[in-house]
């Protein structure tokens, strides 16, 4: 029998790619030591936010989910053939506390389907993090998705990998640490699968292409059945299969998400 977690938390750092290796990120480093991961998790192409977050939440590539930045900014996602992991969890668990706290609000309004009784919040990374920490301790959500956006903003303004970008990434690592600490303070760390990752990286002051800097992102997952310090192979579109397996929820029959080999010992 596969071990079923009571909680899954995903913290996605927009535009972080695998640049953590170039700056101080003690929290990400600790997640890698305490769990399984890779710095070559392949994202979807084109390496653009809506396309990649869309794949992370639906388990299918952009040509299938059809999401683009301009679409998610103007209309809700309605696609019965390719639901998000939020919809799959809700269909299986009517009472589960689900939440999406995304600085880039189109994730809340244009990727997660409406009408699922998901708690939404949006705001600048630092203030949003404070509210996320209170929320975790207060509600102990079954599934919490977080998107931090300031790193991507710094990449567009100053260049991906620039000093200011890397400083912002270190700050995001601090936010990640606060969220991890809130999970521990809430007393749920033992049965939480905790994931940190990114939607894409960047090159120069943009992204969307297929260079290594744009298409590879870091991925780290910590949980009681995740082997410490092991390296796994996966793509961003595999992440909903991980969430489904962790929570004991059935995946979508026609998605392309696969459970990475070696992520769970049971
Ligand atoms: Zn993005």
mmCIF file of C-alpha atoms and ligand atoms in Angstrom:
data_model
loop_
_atom_site.group_PDB
_atom_site.id
_atom_site.type_symbol
_atom_site.label_atom_id
_atom_site.label_comp_id
_atom_site.label_asym_id
_atom_site.label_seq_id
_atom_site.Cartn_x
_atom_site.Cartn_y
_atom_site.Cartn_z
ATOM 1 C CA UNK A 1 0.000 0.000 0.000
ATOM 2 C CA UNK A 2 1.288 3.405 -0.930
ATOM 3 C CA UNK A 3 1.714 5.765 1.991
ATOM 4 C CA UNK A 4 -0.871 8.555 1.900
ATOM 5 C CA UNK A 5 0.146 12.010 3.074
ATOM 6 C CA UNK A 6 -2.341 14.265 4.851
ATOM 7 C CA UNK A 7 -0.927 17.436 3.271
ATOM 8 C CA UNK A 8 0.953 18.586 0.184
ATOM 9 C CA UNK A 9 2.535 22.039 -0.083
ATOM 10 C CA UNK A 10 4.085 23.276 -3.338
ATOM 11 C CA UNK A 11 6.079 26.508 -3.292
ATOM 12 C CA UNK A 12 6.858 27.654 -6.833
ATOM 13 C CA UNK A 13 9.370 30.452 -7.347
ATOM 14 C CA UNK A 14 8.575 32.074 -10.684
ATOM 15 C CA UNK A 15 11.577 32.422 -12.970
ATOM 16 C CA UNK A 16 13.998 30.754 -10.531
ATOM 17 C CA UNK A 17 15.186 28.090 -13.011
ATOM 18 C CA UNK A 18 18.123 26.372 -11.343
ATOM 19 C CA UNK A 19 19.956 29.573 -10.385
ATOM 20 C CA UNK A 20 19.910 28.633 -6.684
ATOM 21 C CA UNK A 21 23.379 27.183 -7.182
ATOM 22 C CA UNK A 22 24.756 30.668 -7.852
ATOM 23 C CA UNK A 23 23.660 32.318 -4.607
ATOM 24 C CA UNK A 24 22.913 31.743 -0.930
ATOM 25 C CA UNK A 25 19.802 29.583 -0.644
ATOM 26 C CA UNK A 26 20.158 27.679 2.624
ATOM 27 C CA UNK A 27 16.532 26.570 2.659
ATOM 28 C CA UNK A 28 16.568 25.083 -0.848
ATOM 29 C CA UNK A 29 19.913 23.455 -0.030
ATOM 30 C CA UNK A 30 18.402 21.901 3.098
ATOM 31 C CA UNK A 31 15.393 20.575 1.147
ATOM 32 C CA UNK A 32 17.791 18.854 -1.255
ATOM 33 C CA UNK A 33 19.655 17.281 1.681
ATOM 34 C CA UNK A 34 16.484 16.175 3.450
ATOM 35 C CA UNK A 35 14.643 14.959 0.370
ATOM 36 C CA UNK A 36 14.856 14.016 -3.294
ATOM 37 C CA UNK A 37 15.333 16.352 -6.201
ATOM 38 C CA UNK A 38 17.081 17.500 -9.317
ATOM 39 C CA UNK A 39 18.426 20.705 -10.804
ATOM 40 C CA UNK A 40 17.421 19.489 -14.278
ATOM 41 C CA UNK A 41 13.665 19.248 -14.071
ATOM 42 C CA UNK A 42 12.504 19.976 -17.613
ATOM 43 C CA UNK A 43 9.714 22.514 -17.927
ATOM 44 C CA UNK A 44 7.219 22.877 -20.749
ATOM 45 C CA UNK A 45 7.953 24.793 -23.915
ATOM 46 C CA UNK A 46 7.543 27.613 -24.578
ATOM 47 C CA UNK A 47 9.100 28.415 -21.182
ATOM 48 C CA UNK A 48 6.463 30.998 -20.277
ATOM 49 C CA UNK A 49 4.561 31.313 -16.993
ATOM 50 C CA UNK A 50 1.008 30.328 -17.979
ATOM 51 C CA UNK A 51 2.233 27.498 -20.177
ATOM 52 C CA UNK A 52 4.482 26.096 -17.431
ATOM 53 C CA UNK A 53 2.267 26.640 -14.364
ATOM 54 C CA UNK A 54 -0.526 25.233 -16.525
ATOM 55 C CA UNK A 55 1.484 22.045 -17.103
ATOM 56 C CA UNK A 56 2.435 21.837 -13.424
ATOM 57 C CA UNK A 57 -1.226 21.900 -12.431
ATOM 58 C CA UNK A 58 -2.805 19.863 -15.275
ATOM 59 C CA UNK A 59 -0.149 17.294 -16.163
ATOM 60 C CA UNK A 60 -0.343 18.003 -19.884
ATOM 61 C CA UNK A 61 1.788 20.108 -22.242
ATOM 62 C CA UNK A 62 0.781 23.634 -23.337
ATOM 63 C CA UNK A 63 -0.530 22.501 -26.723
ATOM 64 C CA UNK A 64 -3.042 20.377 -24.813
ATOM 65 C CA UNK A 65 -4.128 22.657 -21.928
ATOM 66 C CA UNK A 66 -4.071 25.660 -24.249
ATOM 67 C CA UNK A 67 -3.171 28.218 -21.557
ATOM 68 C CA UNK A 68 -1.153 31.320 -22.441
ATOM 69 C CA UNK A 69 -0.437 34.483 -20.418
ATOM 70 C CA UNK A 70 -3.011 36.513 -22.330
ATOM 71 C CA UNK A 71 -5.675 33.822 -21.943
ATOM 72 C CA UNK A 72 -5.175 33.344 -18.198
ATOM 73 C CA UNK A 73 -5.233 37.101 -17.669
ATOM 74 C CA UNK A 74 -8.698 37.418 -19.182
ATOM 75 C CA UNK A 75 -10.750 34.260 -18.667
ATOM 76 C CA UNK A 76 -11.257 31.341 -16.258
ATOM 77 C CA UNK A 77 -9.907 27.892 -17.151
ATOM 78 C CA UNK A 78 -12.643 25.500 -18.178
ATOM 79 C CA UNK A 79 -11.377 22.230 -19.650
ATOM 80 C CA UNK A 80 -13.204 19.118 -18.542
ATOM 81 C CA UNK A 81 -10.835 16.834 -20.448
ATOM 82 C CA UNK A 82 -7.751 18.212 -18.699
ATOM 83 C CA UNK A 83 -8.656 19.326 -15.176
ATOM 84 C CA UNK A 84 -6.160 20.769 -12.721
ATOM 85 C CA UNK A 85 -4.992 18.799 -9.711
ATOM 86 C CA UNK A 86 -7.260 21.071 -7.657
ATOM 87 C CA UNK A 87 -10.292 19.700 -9.495
ATOM 88 C CA UNK A 88 -9.118 16.091 -9.105
ATOM 89 C CA UNK A 89 -8.603 16.525 -5.368
ATOM 90 C CA UNK A 90 -11.946 18.288 -4.943
ATOM 91 C CA UNK A 91 -13.793 15.571 -6.881
ATOM 92 C CA UNK A 92 -12.308 12.942 -4.570
ATOM 93 C CA UNK A 93 -12.450 14.871 -1.284
ATOM 94 C CA UNK A 94 -15.392 17.236 -0.902
ATOM 95 C CA UNK A 95 -14.264 18.501 2.528
ATOM 96 C CA UNK A 96 -10.552 19.022 1.839
ATOM 97 C CA UNK A 97 -9.117 22.476 2.534
ATOM 98 C CA UNK A 98 -7.481 23.624 -0.710
ATOM 99 C CA UNK A 99 -5.674 26.896 -1.323
ATOM 100 C CA UNK A 100 -3.762 28.816 -3.964
ATOM 101 C CA UNK A 101 -1.718 31.793 -2.771
ATOM 102 C CA UNK A 102 -0.216 33.297 -5.915
ATOM 103 C CA UNK A 103 1.491 36.659 -6.228
ATOM 104 C CA UNK A 104 0.686 36.460 -9.975
ATOM 105 C CA UNK A 105 -3.086 36.443 -9.570
ATOM 106 C CA UNK A 106 -3.962 34.991 -13.023
ATOM 107 C CA UNK A 107 -3.028 31.579 -11.570
ATOM 108 C CA UNK A 108 -5.941 31.982 -9.142
ATOM 109 C CA UNK A 109 -8.390 33.343 -11.685
ATOM 110 C CA UNK A 110 -7.259 31.770 -14.958
ATOM 111 C CA UNK A 111 -5.607 28.408 -14.241
ATOM 112 C CA UNK A 112 -7.343 26.979 -11.158
ATOM 113 C CA UNK A 113 -10.953 26.291 -12.127
ATOM 114 C CA UNK A 114 -13.616 28.385 -10.426
ATOM 115 C CA UNK A 115 -16.308 26.967 -8.159
ATOM 116 C CA UNK A 116 -14.086 24.448 -6.372
ATOM 117 C CA UNK A 117 -14.150 26.120 -2.950
ATOM 118 C CA UNK A 118 -10.425 26.856 -3.128
ATOM 119 C CA UNK A 119 -9.136 29.610 -0.820
ATOM 120 C CA UNK A 120 -7.334 32.225 -2.915
ATOM 121 C CA UNK A 121 -5.015 35.043 -1.947
ATOM 122 C CA UNK A 122 -2.611 37.256 -3.840
ATOM 123 C CA UNK A 123 -0.063 39.923 -2.944
ATOM 124 C CA UNK A 124 3.594 40.866 -2.957
ATOM 125 C CA UNK A 125 5.912 37.994 -1.945
ATOM 126 C CA UNK A 126 6.777 39.246 1.554
ATOM 127 C CA UNK A 127 3.267 40.152 2.684
ATOM 128 C CA UNK A 128 1.783 37.080 0.986
ATOM 129 C CA UNK A 129 4.268 34.882 2.849
ATOM 130 C CA UNK A 130 3.098 36.278 6.186
ATOM 131 C CA UNK A 131 -0.500 35.446 5.283
ATOM 132 C CA UNK A 132 0.491 31.989 4.010
ATOM 133 C CA UNK A 133 2.178 31.193 7.336
ATOM 134 C CA UNK A 134 -0.890 32.248 9.337
ATOM 135 C CA UNK A 135 -3.119 30.288 6.976
ATOM 136 C CA UNK A 136 -1.080 27.090 7.319
ATOM 137 C CA UNK A 137 -1.213 27.240 11.121
ATOM 138 C CA UNK A 138 -4.890 28.140 11.126
ATOM 139 C CA UNK A 139 -6.295 25.820 8.410
ATOM 140 C CA UNK A 140 -3.723 23.015 7.954
ATOM 141 C CA UNK A 141 -4.646 22.733 4.254
ATOM 142 C CA UNK A 142 -4.688 19.393 2.455
ATOM 143 C CA UNK A 143 -3.224 21.034 -0.643
ATOM 144 C CA UNK A 144 -1.578 24.450 -0.721
ATOM 145 C CA UNK A 145 -0.077 25.885 -3.890
ATOM 146 C CA UNK A 146 2.131 28.972 -3.580
ATOM 147 C CA UNK A 147 3.610 31.113 -6.348
ATOM 148 C CA UNK A 148 6.225 33.767 -5.506
ATOM 149 C CA UNK A 149 6.823 36.261 -8.304
ATOM 150 C CA UNK A 150 9.523 38.768 -7.347
ATOM 151 C CA UNK A 151 12.419 36.652 -8.666
ATOM 152 C CA UNK A 152 10.943 36.654 -12.169
ATOM 153 C CA UNK A 153 10.353 40.397 -11.878
ATOM 154 C CA UNK A 154 14.025 40.921 -11.004
ATOM 155 C CA UNK A 155 15.039 38.759 -13.981
ATOM 156 C CA UNK A 156 13.012 40.855 -16.395
ATOM 157 C CA UNK A 157 14.281 44.121 -14.878
ATOM 158 C CA UNK A 158 17.958 43.327 -14.254
ATOM 159 C CA UNK A 159 18.721 40.051 -16.058
ATOM 160 C CA UNK A 160 18.442 36.419 -14.964
ATOM 161 C CA UNK A 161 21.540 35.565 -12.967
ATOM 162 C CA UNK A 162 22.386 39.248 -12.322
ATOM 163 C CA UNK A 163 23.368 40.371 -8.822
ATOM 164 C CA UNK A 164 19.963 41.901 -8.157
ATOM 165 C CA UNK A 165 18.215 38.788 -9.454
ATOM 166 C CA UNK A 166 20.324 36.554 -7.210
ATOM 167 C CA UNK A 167 19.663 38.794 -4.176
ATOM 168 C CA UNK A 168 15.951 38.469 -4.879
ATOM 169 C CA UNK A 169 16.311 34.696 -5.152
ATOM 170 C CA UNK A 170 18.003 34.622 -1.745
ATOM 171 C CA UNK A 171 15.081 36.632 -0.355
ATOM 172 C CA UNK A 172 12.625 34.158 -1.911
ATOM 173 C CA UNK A 173 14.587 31.381 -0.225
ATOM 174 C CA UNK A 174 13.940 33.203 3.048
ATOM 175 C CA UNK A 175 10.200 33.273 2.292
ATOM 176 C CA UNK A 176 10.375 29.560 1.522
ATOM 177 C CA UNK A 177 12.035 29.024 4.891
ATOM 178 C CA UNK A 178 9.229 30.858 6.688
ATOM 179 C CA UNK A 179 6.645 28.687 4.915
ATOM 180 C CA UNK A 180 8.559 25.514 5.801
ATOM 181 C CA UNK A 181 8.804 26.695 9.422
ATOM 182 C CA UNK A 182 5.044 27.355 9.494
ATOM 183 C CA UNK A 183 4.418 23.763 8.402
ATOM 184 C CA UNK A 184 6.636 22.598 11.249
ATOM 185 C CA UNK A 185 5.013 24.951 13.784
ATOM 186 C CA UNK A 186 1.571 23.766 12.672
ATOM 187 C CA UNK A 187 2.635 20.268 13.712
ATOM 188 C CA UNK A 188 1.969 18.774 10.286
ATOM 189 C CA UNK A 189 5.506 18.428 8.874
ATOM 190 C CA UNK A 190 5.587 14.691 9.560
ATOM 191 C CA UNK A 191 2.734 13.923 7.177
ATOM 192 C CA UNK A 192 3.298 16.717 4.684
ATOM 193 C CA UNK A 193 4.931 16.285 1.282
ATOM 194 C CA UNK A 194 6.737 19.607 0.856
ATOM 195 C CA UNK A 195 7.845 20.598 -2.661
ATOM 196 C CA UNK A 196 9.851 23.593 -3.882
ATOM 197 C CA UNK A 197 10.294 24.227 -7.597
ATOM 198 C CA UNK A 198 10.018 26.821 -10.379
ATOM 199 C CA UNK A 199 8.095 27.298 -13.606
ATOM 200 C CA UNK A 200 11.058 28.282 -15.826
ATOM 201 C CA UNK A 201 14.363 30.142 -15.690
ATOM 202 C CA UNK A 202 15.538 32.915 -17.964
ATOM 203 C CA UNK A 203 18.281 34.182 -20.234
ATOM 204 C CA UNK A 204 19.264 37.823 -20.536
ATOM 205 C CA UNK A 205 16.123 39.667 -19.515
ATOM 206 C CA UNK A 206 13.523 37.254 -20.831
ATOM 207 C CA UNK A 207 12.411 33.653 -21.205
ATOM 208 C CA UNK A 208 10.289 31.564 -23.524
ATOM 209 C CA UNK A 209 13.062 29.759 -25.389
ATOM 210 C CA UNK A 210 14.647 26.338 -25.019
ATOM 211 C CA UNK A 211 18.101 27.235 -23.675
ATOM 212 C CA UNK A 212 19.235 25.277 -20.613
ATOM 213 C CA UNK A 213 18.935 28.464 -18.511
ATOM 214 C CA UNK A 214 15.266 28.765 -19.467
ATOM 215 C CA UNK A 215 14.064 25.172 -19.672
ATOM 216 C CA UNK A 216 15.645 23.535 -16.599
ATOM 217 C CA UNK A 217 14.312 24.242 -13.132
ATOM 218 C CA UNK A 218 15.153 22.915 -9.698
ATOM 219 C CA UNK A 219 12.803 20.522 -7.945
ATOM 220 C CA UNK A 220 13.079 19.312 -4.358
ATOM 221 C CA UNK A 221 10.572 17.255 -2.371
ATOM 222 C CA UNK A 222 10.706 16.346 1.306
ATOM 223 C CA UNK A 223 8.466 13.809 3.019
ATOM 224 C CA UNK A 224 8.677 10.803 5.315
ATOM 225 C CA UNK A 225 8.696 8.306 2.417
ATOM 226 C CA UNK A 226 11.091 10.331 0.248
ATOM 227 C CA UNK A 227 14.683 9.055 0.309
ATOM 228 C CA UNK A 228 17.118 11.667 1.609
ATOM 229 C CA UNK A 229 19.595 13.152 -0.827
ATOM 230 C CA UNK A 230 18.511 11.125 -3.843
ATOM 231 C CA UNK A 231 18.421 12.424 -7.397
ATOM 232 C CA UNK A 232 15.298 11.861 -9.476
ATOM 233 C CA UNK A 233 14.326 12.518 -13.094
ATOM 234 C CA UNK A 234 11.159 14.411 -13.839
ATOM 235 C CA UNK A 235 9.452 17.118 -15.856
ATOM 236 C CA UNK A 236 7.275 19.932 -14.545
ATOM 237 C CA UNK A 237 4.207 18.253 -16.046
ATOM 238 C CA UNK A 238 4.842 15.212 -13.793
ATOM 239 C CA UNK A 239 4.221 17.215 -10.610
ATOM 240 C CA UNK A 240 0.429 16.634 -10.440
ATOM 241 C CA UNK A 241 1.057 12.868 -10.543
ATOM 242 C CA UNK A 242 3.232 13.306 -7.457
ATOM 243 C CA UNK A 243 0.502 15.285 -5.685
ATOM 244 C CA UNK A 244 -2.181 12.762 -6.635
ATOM 245 C CA UNK A 245 -0.100 9.816 -5.474
ATOM 246 C CA UNK A 246 0.848 11.557 -2.205
ATOM 247 C CA UNK A 247 -2.777 12.331 -1.350
ATOM 248 C CA UNK A 248 -4.148 9.005 -2.586
ATOM 249 C CA UNK A 249 -6.239 10.704 -5.270
ATOM 250 C CA UNK A 250 -6.786 9.267 -8.737
ATOM 251 C CA UNK A 251 -4.942 11.017 -11.549
ATOM 252 C CA UNK A 252 -6.551 12.163 -14.789
ATOM 253 C CA UNK A 253 -6.848 9.239 -17.223
ATOM 254 C CA UNK A 254 -5.470 11.155 -20.188
ATOM 255 C CA UNK A 255 -2.709 13.254 -18.668
ATOM 256 C CA UNK A 256 0.999 12.921 -19.442
ATOM 257 C CA UNK A 257 2.116 13.116 -15.813
ATOM 258 C CA UNK A 258 4.239 10.199 -14.631
ATOM 259 C CA UNK A 259 5.347 9.414 -11.105
ATOM 260 C CA UNK A 260 9.166 9.802 -11.036
ATOM 261 C CA UNK A 261 11.016 6.613 -10.273
ATOM 262 C CA UNK A 262 12.591 6.545 -6.833
ATOM 263 C CA UNK A 263 10.698 9.511 -5.369
ATOM 264 C CA UNK A 264 8.792 7.431 -2.843
ATOM 265 C CA UNK A 265 10.072 4.401 -0.971
ATOM 266 C CA UNK A 266 6.491 3.324 -0.290
HETATM 267 ZN ZN1 LIG B 1 6.973 32.510 -14.925
#
